[in-house]
Structures are given as structure tokens and as C-alpha cells.
CSV table of C-alpha atoms and ligand atoms in Angstrom, one decimal:
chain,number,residue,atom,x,y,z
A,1,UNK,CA,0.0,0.0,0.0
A,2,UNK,CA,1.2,3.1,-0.6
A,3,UNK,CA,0.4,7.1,-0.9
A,4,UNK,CA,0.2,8.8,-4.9
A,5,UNK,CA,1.1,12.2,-5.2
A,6,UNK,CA,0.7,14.6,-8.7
A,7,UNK,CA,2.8,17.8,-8.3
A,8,UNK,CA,2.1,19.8,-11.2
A,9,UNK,CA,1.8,17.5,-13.7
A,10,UNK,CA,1.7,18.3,-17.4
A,11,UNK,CA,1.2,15.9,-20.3
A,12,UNK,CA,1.6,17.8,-23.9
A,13,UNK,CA,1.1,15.9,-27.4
A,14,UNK,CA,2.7,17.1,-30.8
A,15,UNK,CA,0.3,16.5,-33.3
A,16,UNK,CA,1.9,17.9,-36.6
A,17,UNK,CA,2.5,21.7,-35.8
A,18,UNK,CA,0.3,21.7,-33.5
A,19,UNK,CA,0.4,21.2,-29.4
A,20,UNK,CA,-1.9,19.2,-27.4
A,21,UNK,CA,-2.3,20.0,-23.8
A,22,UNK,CA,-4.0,16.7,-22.6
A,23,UNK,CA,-3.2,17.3,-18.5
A,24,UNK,CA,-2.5,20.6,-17.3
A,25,UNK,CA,-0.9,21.2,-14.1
A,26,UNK,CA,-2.5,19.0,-12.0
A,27,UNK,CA,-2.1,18.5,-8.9
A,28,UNK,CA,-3.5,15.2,-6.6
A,29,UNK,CA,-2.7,13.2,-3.4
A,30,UNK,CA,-4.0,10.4,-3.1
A,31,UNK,CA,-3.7,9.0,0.5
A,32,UNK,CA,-2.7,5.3,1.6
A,33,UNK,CA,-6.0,3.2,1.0
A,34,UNK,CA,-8.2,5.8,-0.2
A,35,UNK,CA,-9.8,5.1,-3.7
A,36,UNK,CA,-10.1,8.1,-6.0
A,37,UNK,CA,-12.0,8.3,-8.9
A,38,UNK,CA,-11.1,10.4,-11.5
A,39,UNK,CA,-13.9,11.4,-13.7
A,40,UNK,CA,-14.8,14.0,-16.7
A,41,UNK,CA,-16.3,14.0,-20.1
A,42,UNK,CA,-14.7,12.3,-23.1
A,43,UNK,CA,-11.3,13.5,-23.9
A,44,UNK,CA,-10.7,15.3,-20.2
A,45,UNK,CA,-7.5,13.5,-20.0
A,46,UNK,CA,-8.4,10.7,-17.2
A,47,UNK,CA,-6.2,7.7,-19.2
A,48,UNK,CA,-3.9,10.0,-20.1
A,49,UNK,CA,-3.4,11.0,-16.3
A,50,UNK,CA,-3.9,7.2,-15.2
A,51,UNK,CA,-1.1,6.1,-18.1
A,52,UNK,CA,1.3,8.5,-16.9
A,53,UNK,CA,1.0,7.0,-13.5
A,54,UNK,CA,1.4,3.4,-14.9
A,55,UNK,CA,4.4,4.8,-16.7
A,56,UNK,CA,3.1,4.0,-20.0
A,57,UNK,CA,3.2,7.6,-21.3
A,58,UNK,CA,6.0,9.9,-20.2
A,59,UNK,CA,5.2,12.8,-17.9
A,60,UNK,CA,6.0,16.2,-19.4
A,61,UNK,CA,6.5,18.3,-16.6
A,62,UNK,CA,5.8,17.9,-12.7
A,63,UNK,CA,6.6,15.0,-10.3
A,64,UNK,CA,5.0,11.7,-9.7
A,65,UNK,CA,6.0,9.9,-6.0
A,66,UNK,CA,4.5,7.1,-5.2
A,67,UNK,CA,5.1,6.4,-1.0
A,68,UNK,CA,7.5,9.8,-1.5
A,69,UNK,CA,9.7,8.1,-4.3
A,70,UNK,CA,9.8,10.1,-7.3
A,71,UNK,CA,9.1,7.8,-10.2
A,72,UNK,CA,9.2,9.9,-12.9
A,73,UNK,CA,11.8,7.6,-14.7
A,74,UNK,CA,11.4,4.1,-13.1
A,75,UNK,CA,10.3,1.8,-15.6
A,76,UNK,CA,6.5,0.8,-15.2
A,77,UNK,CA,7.0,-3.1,-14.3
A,78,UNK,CA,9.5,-1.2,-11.1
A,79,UNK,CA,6.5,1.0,-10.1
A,80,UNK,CA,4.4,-1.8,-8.1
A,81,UNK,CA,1.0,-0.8,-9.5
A,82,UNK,CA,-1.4,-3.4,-11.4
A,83,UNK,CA,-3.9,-2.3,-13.8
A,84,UNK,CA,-6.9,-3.2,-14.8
A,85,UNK,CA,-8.1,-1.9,-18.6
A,86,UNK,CA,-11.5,-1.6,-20.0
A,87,UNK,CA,-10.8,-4.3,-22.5
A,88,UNK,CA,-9.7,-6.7,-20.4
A,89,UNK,CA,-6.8,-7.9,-22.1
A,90,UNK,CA,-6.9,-11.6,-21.3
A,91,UNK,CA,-4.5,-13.7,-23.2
A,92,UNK,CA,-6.7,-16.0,-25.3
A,93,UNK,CA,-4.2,-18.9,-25.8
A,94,UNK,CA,-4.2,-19.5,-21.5
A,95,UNK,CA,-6.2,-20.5,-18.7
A,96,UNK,CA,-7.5,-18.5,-16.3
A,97,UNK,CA,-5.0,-20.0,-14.4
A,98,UNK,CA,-2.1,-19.4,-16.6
A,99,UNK,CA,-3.4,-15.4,-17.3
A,100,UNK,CA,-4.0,-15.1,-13.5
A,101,UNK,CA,-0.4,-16.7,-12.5
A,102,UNK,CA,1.5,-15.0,-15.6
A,103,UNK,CA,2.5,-11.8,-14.0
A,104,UNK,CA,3.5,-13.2,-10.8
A,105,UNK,CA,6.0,-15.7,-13.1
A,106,UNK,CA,7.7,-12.8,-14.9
A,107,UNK,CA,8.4,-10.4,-12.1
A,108,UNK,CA,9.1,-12.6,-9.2
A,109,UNK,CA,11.0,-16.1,-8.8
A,110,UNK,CA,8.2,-17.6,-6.2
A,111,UNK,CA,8.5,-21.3,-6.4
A,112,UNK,CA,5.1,-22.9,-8.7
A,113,UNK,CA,3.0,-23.9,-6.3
A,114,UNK,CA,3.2,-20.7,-4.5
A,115,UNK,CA,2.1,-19.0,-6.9
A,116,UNK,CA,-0.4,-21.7,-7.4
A,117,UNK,CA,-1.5,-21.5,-4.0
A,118,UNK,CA,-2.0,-17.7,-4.4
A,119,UNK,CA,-3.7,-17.8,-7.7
A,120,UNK,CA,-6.2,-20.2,-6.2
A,121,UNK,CA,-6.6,-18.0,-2.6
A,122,UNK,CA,-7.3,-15.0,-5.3
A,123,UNK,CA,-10.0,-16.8,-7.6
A,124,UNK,CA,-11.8,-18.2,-4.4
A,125,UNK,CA,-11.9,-14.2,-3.2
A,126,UNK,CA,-13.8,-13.5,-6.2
A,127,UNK,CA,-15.7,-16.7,-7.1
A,128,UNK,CA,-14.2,-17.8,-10.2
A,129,UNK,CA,-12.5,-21.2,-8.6
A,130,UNK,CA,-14.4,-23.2,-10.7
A,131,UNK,CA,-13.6,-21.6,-13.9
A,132,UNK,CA,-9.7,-21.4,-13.5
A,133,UNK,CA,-8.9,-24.6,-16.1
A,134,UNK,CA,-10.9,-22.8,-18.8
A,135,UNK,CA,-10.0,-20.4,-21.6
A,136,UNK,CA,-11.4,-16.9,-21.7
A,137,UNK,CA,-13.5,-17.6,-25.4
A,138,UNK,CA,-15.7,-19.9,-22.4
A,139,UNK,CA,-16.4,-17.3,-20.2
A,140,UNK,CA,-18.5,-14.3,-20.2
A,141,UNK,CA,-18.0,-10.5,-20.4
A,142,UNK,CA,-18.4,-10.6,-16.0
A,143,UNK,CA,-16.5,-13.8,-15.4
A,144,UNK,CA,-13.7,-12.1,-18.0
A,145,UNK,CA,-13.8,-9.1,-16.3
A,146,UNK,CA,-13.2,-10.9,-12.5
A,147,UNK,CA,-10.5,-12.7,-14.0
A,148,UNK,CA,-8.8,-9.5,-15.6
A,149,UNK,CA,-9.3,-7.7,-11.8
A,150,UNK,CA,-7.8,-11.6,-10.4
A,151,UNK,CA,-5.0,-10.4,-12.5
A,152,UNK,CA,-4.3,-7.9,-10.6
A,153,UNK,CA,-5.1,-8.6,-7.1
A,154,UNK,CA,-2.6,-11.6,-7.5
A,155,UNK,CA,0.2,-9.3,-7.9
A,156,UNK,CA,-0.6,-7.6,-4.6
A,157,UNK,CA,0.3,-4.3,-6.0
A,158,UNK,CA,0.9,-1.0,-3.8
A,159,UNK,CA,-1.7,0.4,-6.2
A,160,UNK,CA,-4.5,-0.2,-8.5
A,161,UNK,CA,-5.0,1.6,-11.6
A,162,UNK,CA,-8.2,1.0,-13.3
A,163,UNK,CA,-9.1,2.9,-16.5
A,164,UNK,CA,-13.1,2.2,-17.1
A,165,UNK,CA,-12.8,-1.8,-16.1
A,166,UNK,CA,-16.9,-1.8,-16.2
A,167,UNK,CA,-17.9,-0.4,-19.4
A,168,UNK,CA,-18.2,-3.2,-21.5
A,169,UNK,CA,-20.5,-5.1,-19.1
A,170,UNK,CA,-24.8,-4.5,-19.3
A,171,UNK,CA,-26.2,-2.3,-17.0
A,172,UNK,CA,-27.1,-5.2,-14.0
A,173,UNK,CA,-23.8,-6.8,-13.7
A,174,UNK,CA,-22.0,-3.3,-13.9
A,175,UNK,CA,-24.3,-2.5,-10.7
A,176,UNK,CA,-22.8,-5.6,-9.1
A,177,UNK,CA,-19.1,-5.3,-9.8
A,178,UNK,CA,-19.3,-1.7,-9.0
A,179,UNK,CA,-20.2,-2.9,-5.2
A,180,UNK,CA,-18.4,-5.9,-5.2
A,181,UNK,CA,-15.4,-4.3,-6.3
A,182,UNK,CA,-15.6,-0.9,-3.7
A,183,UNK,CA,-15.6,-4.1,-0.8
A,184,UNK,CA,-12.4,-6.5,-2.9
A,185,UNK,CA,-10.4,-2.3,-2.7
A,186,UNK,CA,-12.0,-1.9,1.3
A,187,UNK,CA,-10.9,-5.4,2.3
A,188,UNK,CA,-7.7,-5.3,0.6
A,189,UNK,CA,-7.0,-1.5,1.5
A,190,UNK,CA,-5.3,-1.1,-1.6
A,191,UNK,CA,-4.9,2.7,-3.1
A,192,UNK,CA,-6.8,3.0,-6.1
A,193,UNK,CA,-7.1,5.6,-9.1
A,194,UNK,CA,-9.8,4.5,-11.6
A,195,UNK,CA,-11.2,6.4,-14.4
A,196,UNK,CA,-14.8,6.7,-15.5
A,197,UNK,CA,-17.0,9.0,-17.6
A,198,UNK,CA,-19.9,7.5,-15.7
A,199,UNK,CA,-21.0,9.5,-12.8
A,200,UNK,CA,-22.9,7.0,-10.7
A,201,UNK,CA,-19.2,4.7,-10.5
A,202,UNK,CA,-17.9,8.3,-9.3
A,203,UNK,CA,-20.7,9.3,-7.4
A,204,UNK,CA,-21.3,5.8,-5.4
A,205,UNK,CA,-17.8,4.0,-5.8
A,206,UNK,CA,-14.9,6.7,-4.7
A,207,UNK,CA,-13.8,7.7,-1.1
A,208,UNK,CA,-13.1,11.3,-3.4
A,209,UNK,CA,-13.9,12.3,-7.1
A,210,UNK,CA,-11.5,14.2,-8.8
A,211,UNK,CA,-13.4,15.8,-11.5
A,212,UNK,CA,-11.3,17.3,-15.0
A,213,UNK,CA,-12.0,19.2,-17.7
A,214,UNK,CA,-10.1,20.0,-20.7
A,215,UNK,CA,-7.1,18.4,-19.2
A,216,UNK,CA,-7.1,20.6,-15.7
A,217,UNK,CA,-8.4,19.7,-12.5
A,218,UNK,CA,-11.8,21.1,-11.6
A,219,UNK,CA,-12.5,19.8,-8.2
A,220,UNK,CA,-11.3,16.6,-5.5
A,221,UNK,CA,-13.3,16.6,-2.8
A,222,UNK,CA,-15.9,13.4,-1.8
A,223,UNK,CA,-18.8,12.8,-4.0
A,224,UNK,CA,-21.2,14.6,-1.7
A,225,UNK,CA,-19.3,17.2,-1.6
A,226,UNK,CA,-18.9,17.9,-5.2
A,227,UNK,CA,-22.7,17.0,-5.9
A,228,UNK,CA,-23.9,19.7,-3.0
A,229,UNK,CA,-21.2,22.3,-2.9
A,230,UNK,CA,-19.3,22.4,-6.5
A,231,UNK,CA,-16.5,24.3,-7.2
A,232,UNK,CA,-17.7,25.9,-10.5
A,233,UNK,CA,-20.5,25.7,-12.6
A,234,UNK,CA,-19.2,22.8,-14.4
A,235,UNK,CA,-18.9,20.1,-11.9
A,236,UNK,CA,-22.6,21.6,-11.0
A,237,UNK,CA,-23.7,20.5,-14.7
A,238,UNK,CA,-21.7,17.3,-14.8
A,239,UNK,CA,-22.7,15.5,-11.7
A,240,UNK,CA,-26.4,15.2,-11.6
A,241,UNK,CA,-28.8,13.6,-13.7
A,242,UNK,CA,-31.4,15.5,-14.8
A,243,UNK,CA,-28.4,17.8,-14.7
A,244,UNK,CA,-29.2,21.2,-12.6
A,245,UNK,CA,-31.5,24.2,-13.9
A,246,UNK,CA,-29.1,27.4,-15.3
A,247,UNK,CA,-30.3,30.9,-15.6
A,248,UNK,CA,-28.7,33.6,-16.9
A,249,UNK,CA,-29.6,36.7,-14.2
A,250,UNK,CA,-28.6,40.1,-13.5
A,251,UNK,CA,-27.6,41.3,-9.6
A,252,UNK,CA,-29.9,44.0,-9.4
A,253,UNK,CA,-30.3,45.5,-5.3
A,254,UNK,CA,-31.3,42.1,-3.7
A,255,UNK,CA,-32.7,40.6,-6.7
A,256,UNK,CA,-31.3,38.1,-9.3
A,257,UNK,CA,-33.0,39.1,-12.7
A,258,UNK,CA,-33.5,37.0,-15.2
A,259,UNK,CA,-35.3,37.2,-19.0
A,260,UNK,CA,-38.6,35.7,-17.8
A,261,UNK,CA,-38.7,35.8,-13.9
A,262,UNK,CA,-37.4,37.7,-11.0
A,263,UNK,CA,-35.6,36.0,-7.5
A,264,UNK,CA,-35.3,38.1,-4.0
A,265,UNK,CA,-32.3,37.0,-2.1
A,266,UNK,CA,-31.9,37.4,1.5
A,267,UNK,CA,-28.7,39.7,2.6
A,268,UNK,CA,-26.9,36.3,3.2
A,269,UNK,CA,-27.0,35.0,-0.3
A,270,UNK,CA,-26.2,38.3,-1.3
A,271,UNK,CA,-22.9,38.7,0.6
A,272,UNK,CA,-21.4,35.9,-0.9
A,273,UNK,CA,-21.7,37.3,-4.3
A,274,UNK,CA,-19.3,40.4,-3.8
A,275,UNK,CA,-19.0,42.6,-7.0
A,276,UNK,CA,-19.8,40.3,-9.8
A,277,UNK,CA,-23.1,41.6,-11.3
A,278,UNK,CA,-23.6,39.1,-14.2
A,279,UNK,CA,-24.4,35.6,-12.7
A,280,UNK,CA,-26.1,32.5,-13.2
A,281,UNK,CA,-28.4,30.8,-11.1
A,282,UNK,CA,-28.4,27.2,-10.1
A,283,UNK,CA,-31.2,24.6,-8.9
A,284,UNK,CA,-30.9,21.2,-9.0
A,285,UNK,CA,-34.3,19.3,-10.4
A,286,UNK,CA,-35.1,17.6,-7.0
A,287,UNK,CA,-35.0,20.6,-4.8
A,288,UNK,CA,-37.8,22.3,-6.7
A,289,UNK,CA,-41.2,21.5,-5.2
A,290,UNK,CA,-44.5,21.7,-7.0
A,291,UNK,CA,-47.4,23.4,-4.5
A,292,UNK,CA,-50.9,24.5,-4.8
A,293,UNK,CA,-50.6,27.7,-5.1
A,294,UNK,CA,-48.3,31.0,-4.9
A,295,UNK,CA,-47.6,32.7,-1.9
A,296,UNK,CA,-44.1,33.5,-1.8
A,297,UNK,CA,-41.9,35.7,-4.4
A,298,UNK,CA,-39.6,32.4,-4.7
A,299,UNK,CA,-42.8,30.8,-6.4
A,300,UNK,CA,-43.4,30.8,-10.2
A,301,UNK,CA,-46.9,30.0,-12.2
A,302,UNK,CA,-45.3,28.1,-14.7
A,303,UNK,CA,-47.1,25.0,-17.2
A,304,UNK,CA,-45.9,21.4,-18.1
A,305,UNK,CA,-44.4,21.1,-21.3
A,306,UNK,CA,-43.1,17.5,-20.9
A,307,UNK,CA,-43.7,14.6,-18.1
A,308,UNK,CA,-41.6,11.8,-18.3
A,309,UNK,CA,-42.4,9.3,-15.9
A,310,UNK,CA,-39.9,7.1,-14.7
A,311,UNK,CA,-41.9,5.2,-12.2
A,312,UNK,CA,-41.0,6.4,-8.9
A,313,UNK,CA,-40.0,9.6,-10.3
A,314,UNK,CA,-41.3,11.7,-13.0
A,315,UNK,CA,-39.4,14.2,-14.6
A,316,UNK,CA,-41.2,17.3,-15.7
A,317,UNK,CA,-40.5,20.3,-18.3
A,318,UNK,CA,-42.1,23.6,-17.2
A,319,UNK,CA,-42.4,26.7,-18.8
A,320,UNK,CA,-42.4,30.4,-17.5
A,321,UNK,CA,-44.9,31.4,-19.7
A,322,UNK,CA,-47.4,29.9,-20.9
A,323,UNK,CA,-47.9,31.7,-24.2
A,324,UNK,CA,-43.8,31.2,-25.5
A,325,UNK,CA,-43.0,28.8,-28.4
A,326,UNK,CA,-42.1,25.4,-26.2
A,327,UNK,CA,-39.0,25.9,-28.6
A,328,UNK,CA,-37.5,28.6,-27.6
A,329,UNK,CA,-39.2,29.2,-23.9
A,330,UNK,CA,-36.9,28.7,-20.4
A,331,UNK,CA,-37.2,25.9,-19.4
A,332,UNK,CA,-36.9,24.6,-15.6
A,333,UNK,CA,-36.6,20.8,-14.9
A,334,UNK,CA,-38.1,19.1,-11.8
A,335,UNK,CA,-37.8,16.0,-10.5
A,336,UNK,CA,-41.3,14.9,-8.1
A,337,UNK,CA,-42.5,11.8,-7.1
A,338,UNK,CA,-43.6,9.5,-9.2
A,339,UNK,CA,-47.6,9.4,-8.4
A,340,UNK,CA,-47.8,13.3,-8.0
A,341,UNK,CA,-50.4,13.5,-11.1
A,342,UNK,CA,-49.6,16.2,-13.7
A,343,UNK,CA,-50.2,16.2,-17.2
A,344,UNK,CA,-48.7,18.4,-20.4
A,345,UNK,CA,-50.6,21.7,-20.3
A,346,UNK,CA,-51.4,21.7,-16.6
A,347,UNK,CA,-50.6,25.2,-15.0
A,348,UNK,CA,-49.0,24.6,-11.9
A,349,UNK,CA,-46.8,26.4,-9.1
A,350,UNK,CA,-43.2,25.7,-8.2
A,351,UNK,CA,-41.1,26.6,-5.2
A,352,UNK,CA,-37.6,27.1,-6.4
A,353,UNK,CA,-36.2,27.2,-2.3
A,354,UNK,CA,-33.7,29.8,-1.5
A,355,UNK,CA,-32.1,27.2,0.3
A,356,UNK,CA,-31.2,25.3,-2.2
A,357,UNK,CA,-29.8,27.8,-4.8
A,358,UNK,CA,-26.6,27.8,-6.6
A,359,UNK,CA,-24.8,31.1,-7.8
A,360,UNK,CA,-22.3,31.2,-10.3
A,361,UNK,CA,-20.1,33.9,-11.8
A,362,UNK,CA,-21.1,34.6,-14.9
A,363,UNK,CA,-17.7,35.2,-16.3
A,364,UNK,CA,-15.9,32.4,-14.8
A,365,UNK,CA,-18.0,29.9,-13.6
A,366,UNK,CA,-16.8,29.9,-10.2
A,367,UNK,CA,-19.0,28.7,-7.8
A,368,UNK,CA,-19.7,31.8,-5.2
A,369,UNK,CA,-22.5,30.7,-3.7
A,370,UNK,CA,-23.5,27.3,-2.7
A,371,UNK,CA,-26.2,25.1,-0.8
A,372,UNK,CA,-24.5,24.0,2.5
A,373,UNK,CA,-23.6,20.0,2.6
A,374,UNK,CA,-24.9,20.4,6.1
A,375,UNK,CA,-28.3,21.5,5.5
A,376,UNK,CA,-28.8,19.1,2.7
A,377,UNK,CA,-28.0,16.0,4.9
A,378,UNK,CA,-30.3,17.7,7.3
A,379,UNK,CA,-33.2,17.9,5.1
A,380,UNK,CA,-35.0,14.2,5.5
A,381,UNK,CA,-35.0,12.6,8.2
A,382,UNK,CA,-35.8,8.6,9.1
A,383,UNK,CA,-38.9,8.2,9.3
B,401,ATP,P1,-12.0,9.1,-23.1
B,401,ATP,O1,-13.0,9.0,-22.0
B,401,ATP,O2,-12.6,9.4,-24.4
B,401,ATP,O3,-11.1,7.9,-23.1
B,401,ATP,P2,-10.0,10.7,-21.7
B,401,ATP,O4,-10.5,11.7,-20.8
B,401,ATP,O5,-9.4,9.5,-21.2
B,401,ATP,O6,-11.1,10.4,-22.8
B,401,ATP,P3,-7.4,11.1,-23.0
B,401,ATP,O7,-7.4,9.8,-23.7
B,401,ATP,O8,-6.6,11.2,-21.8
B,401,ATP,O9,-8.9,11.5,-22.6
B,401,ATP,O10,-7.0,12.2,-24.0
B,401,ATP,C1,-6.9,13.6,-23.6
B,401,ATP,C2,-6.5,14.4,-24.8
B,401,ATP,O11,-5.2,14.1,-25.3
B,401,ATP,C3,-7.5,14.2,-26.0
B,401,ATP,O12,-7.7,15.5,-26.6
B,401,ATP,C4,-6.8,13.3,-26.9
B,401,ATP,O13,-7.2,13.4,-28.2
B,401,ATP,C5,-5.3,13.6,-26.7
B,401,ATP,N1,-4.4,12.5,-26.9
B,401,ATP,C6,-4.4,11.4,-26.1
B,401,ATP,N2,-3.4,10.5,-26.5
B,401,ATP,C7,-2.8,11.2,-27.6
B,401,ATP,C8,-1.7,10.8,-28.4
B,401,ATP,N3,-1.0,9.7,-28.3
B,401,ATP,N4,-1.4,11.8,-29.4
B,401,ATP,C9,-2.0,12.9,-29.5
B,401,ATP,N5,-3.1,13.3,-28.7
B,401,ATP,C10,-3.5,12.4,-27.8
């Protein structure tokens, strides 16, 4: 087991004339045991990050130590890390036995049955004991994927790398492997990086989510933390799904105004925005509640557009106004419960919670005021 730690580090492509920045400047610790999942939209730079820490792509500029050796330049098979890829790169022509035990038989001189006894200790751990004698073309895509993460637990690495390891399974058995591998990493306390685009692995799977964007680090902090108090408007938009509700407003005395509605803000929302003037406003789709009627200026009369039920939720389109071309009209997503009954064309009222509100600068994108974590745990409790 060991600690990670990025200091500054840069990854640059030459493409023709032209230079491609795929990591820029980032900067990560990753502590002994934690898992951190790195996450961001295609072409962020995760595998280029995760590659340089495998040593399979050089690192431009910065440092990489793992357990406070620089390892800039040691070769990856000297750097004690495993991986696991998203194609899981099974050697046809073996056993499971033979793929499992390969690694082991290159990079240490353990005697056979060692090894043996290891490989055997590994493939009971993860329930594949009675599939080690067969080839991976008998297997499928979940069984493969166990044997490609057996792989790697055999080695008993100082840290895992995983670069998307779930993708290629169906929806069900991703759900599975994403909890049975978060208790293989708890039980085995071994620091791991893995990469996803998908934000429920990040959201449910890391001890913290580092979050990039265009190759530079947006955010690390846990899941909850990012989801409730992001650093900038686009961690807001990528974690979430429905993603949040964006509005364009104007600062104007003690009111955000926007092109179709107006929102008061108490002097405490307003002292966090300090001079910026040209902001937008955040609301994620579940903290928006539909009521009977309006009695509070943080209360619009608004119509369904769209209701999409998804059984225990239904996601609704609204309008501001009722007479706009659904085209071109602002929209505001809510999520409700599912057996709330509204239908396309109902006029209804909803509570967008001062609470709850998200404000962004409008230049930047920095996050200058946020929903507390606190109050958000604090808003259901057991019944
Ligand atoms: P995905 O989720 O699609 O795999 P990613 O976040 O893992 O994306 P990277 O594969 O790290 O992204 O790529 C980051 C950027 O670097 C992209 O713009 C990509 O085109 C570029 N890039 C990656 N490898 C190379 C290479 N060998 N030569 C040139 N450009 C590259």
C-alpha cells in the first residue's frame, strides 16, 4: 500500500505543428488506502493522467511519487502498481490459471506452487475457482472481467490503476461489480485511481472524485461534496442527472434578474456574491417542489411542457410562460414523485427554495455561492 502524489503535472502531445495539452498542471494526493476516482467527459484527459501514473506515457513536466519516491523515470513493471483496462486484455491462448499466474512468473522467482496457492486463494476471493482450467472464449463478459481484476489482485500491488474496467458489461452486472469491487479495494485496502465518464461509478464508488475538464483539475473533494457544494458551474452541470436548472440573471439591489422571472435573495445570499453583477443561477431538479398555489416571491406559475415518468420519479418540463413557443421558452426541470399526477398543459406552481440555490459567476464559472452540505443532509430525516 502506498500514498500517490501529482505535483504539477503536465502531459503535452505534438500533433503535426500543432500542441496538445491533454493534462494541465494538475495536482492530486491520493492517501494510503483511499480510492479516487477520476472522472470527466470524453477527452478530459483521465487515461492520459492514469497512463502516466502506470508509466506507460511519459510525464511532461511535474513530479510523480508514489510512497514519497519520485518515479518519474522508473520503468512501469519497477513501479508496483497493477492495472486493470477496459478491455480486459486476457491472453486467449491461457487458462485463467495461466493469465491469472503469468504476472506473478515474470516479475518474481516464487516457487510454482506458491504462486499456485496464491492464484487459487485470489480466484476463491472473487468466485471464479471453478472456472480457473478454462479459456477466456468460455467465459463471459463478467466472469472475464473478474479474472482481468484476479489479475491484478494476485500481484498484490501498492496500487491499482483501473481505466473504465466496467464499461463493456450490461447495465445489471455493472451494478454488481461496482459494489463488489468498492468491498475487494475496502478489504484489501489497496490505493486506487480509476477512471470513469460514468457518474454513478464516481458518485457511489470513490472515497473522493476528482473531476477534469479540458485536461485541468476542476475539483477533488468526496462525491457529496462535489454533488452539493461544487467548485464551478461545471462540476454543478456534470454530476447530476437531470443535470441542474441554469439561468442567466442580473444582480440588481437584492434581486437576481433573469429574462422571464425575478428572485429576491436574502442579505446572506447576497454577501457571498461580492462585486460580480452578471451571474447565473443554479437549482438542481429535486429541490424544486411543486405546490398548490403561490404565496411566496420564490414561487413561479409556470405549465408542463413535458412529463416523463420514470416510475418512482417523473421528470417534468415547465415553462415560465405559458404563451412562449415550447422551442425557444426557459425551461426549468423538476424532479417529483412519481404518483404526484400532472399532465402536459397543466398550469402549476413551483417553489424554487432559497435554500437550495446555486450562484455562479457569470464570467468564470466559479462557484460563489453554494447550498451547505450540512443543510442538505439535514433535510430528510428517518422516518
Ligand atoms: P476518453 O474518456 O474518451 O477515453 P480521456 O478523458 O481518457 O477520454 P485522454 O485519452 O486522456 O482523454 O485524452 C486527452 C486528450 O489528449 C485528447 O484530446 C486526446 O485526443 C489527446 N491525446 C491522447 N493521446 C494522444 C496521443 N497519443 N497523441 C495525440 N493526442 C493524444
Amino acid at each position: 500500500m502506498a500514498t500517490l502524489e501529482l505535483d504539477s503535472i503536465t502531459k503535452t502531445f505534438q500533433d503535426g505543428d500543432e500542441e496538445i495539452v491533454a493534462v494541465d498542471d494538475v495536482s492530486l494526493s491520493i492517501d494510503d488506502g483511499e480510492f479516487l476516482v477520476v472522472v470527466g467527459p470524453s477527452g478530459c484527459g483521465k487515461s492520459t493522467t492514469l497512463r502516466m501514473v502506470a508509466g506507460l506515457e511519459t510525464i511532461t513536466s511535474g513530479t510523480l511519487s508514489i510512497d514519497n519516491r519520485v518515479v518519474n523515470h522508473v520503468k512501469s513493471q519497477d513501479r508496483d502498481i497493477a492495472m486493470v483496462f477496459q478491455s480486459y486484455a486476457l491472453y486467449p491462448h491461457m487458462s485463467v490459471r495461466q493469465n491469472m499466474s503469468f504476472g506473478l512468473e515474470e516479475s518474481t522467482d516464487l516457487p510454482d506452487d506458491e504462486i499456485n496457492r496464491m492464484v487459487s486463494e485470489t480466484g476463491e476471493m472473487l468466485g471464479i475457482s471453478d472456472l480457473l482450467d478454462r479459456k477466456p472464449s468460455d467465459l463471459s463478459g463478467g466472469q472475464q472481467q473478474r479474472v482481468a481484476l484476479g489479475r491484478a489482485i494476485v500481484r498484490d500491488p501498492e496500487v491499482f490503476l483501473m481505466d473504465e474496467p466496467l464499461s463493456n458489461l450490461d447495465a445489471k452486472l455493472r451494478a454488481e461489480m461496482r459494489t463488489e469491487l468498492q468491498r475487494l479495494q475496502n478489504d484489501l485496502g489497496v490505493t486506487t485511481v480509476y477512471v470513469t465518464h460514468d457518474q454513478t461509478e464516481a458518485m457511489t464508488m470513490g472515497d473522493r472524485i476528482a473531476i477534469l475538464d479540458g485536461g485541468e483539475l476542476q475539483q477533488i473533494a468526496s462525491p457529496l461534496k462535489c454533488y452539493h457544494e461544487p467548485a464551478n458551474q461545471f462540476v454543478a452541470s456534470f454530476l447530476g442527472e437531470p443535470s441542474m436548472n441554469f439561468f442567466d440573471v442580473a444582480l440588481d439591489g437584492d434581486r437576481l434578474v433573469g429574462d422571464v422571472f425575478e428572485y429576491p435573495i436574502d442579505d446572506e445570499v447576497r454577501a457571498d456574491l461580492g462585486e460580480a453583477t452578471d451571474l447565473v443561477l443554479g437549482i438542481r431538479p429535486e429541490a424544486i417542489k411543486l405546490v398548490e398555489s403561490k404565496s411566496d416571491a420564490h414561487e413561479f406559475e409556470m405549465t408542463v411542457d413535458v412529463v416523463e415518468p420514470m416510475g418512482d420519479e417523473n421528470t417534468v418540463y415547465l415553462h415560465f410562460d405559458p404563451d412562449a413557443d415550447p422551442e425557444s421558452a426557459e425551461t426549468l426541470v423538476a424532479t417529483i414523485d412519481g404518483f404526484t399526477r400532472v399532465s402536459e398543459g397543466d398550469s402549476v406552481v413551483a417553489r424554487i427554495p432559497q435554500d437550495a440555490i446555486h450562484i455562479f459567476d457569470g464570467l468564470t464559472g466559479e462557484a460563489l455561492h453554494n447550498r451547505s452540505m450540512e443543510d442538505a443532509a439535514d433535510q430528510v430525516d428517518l422516518a
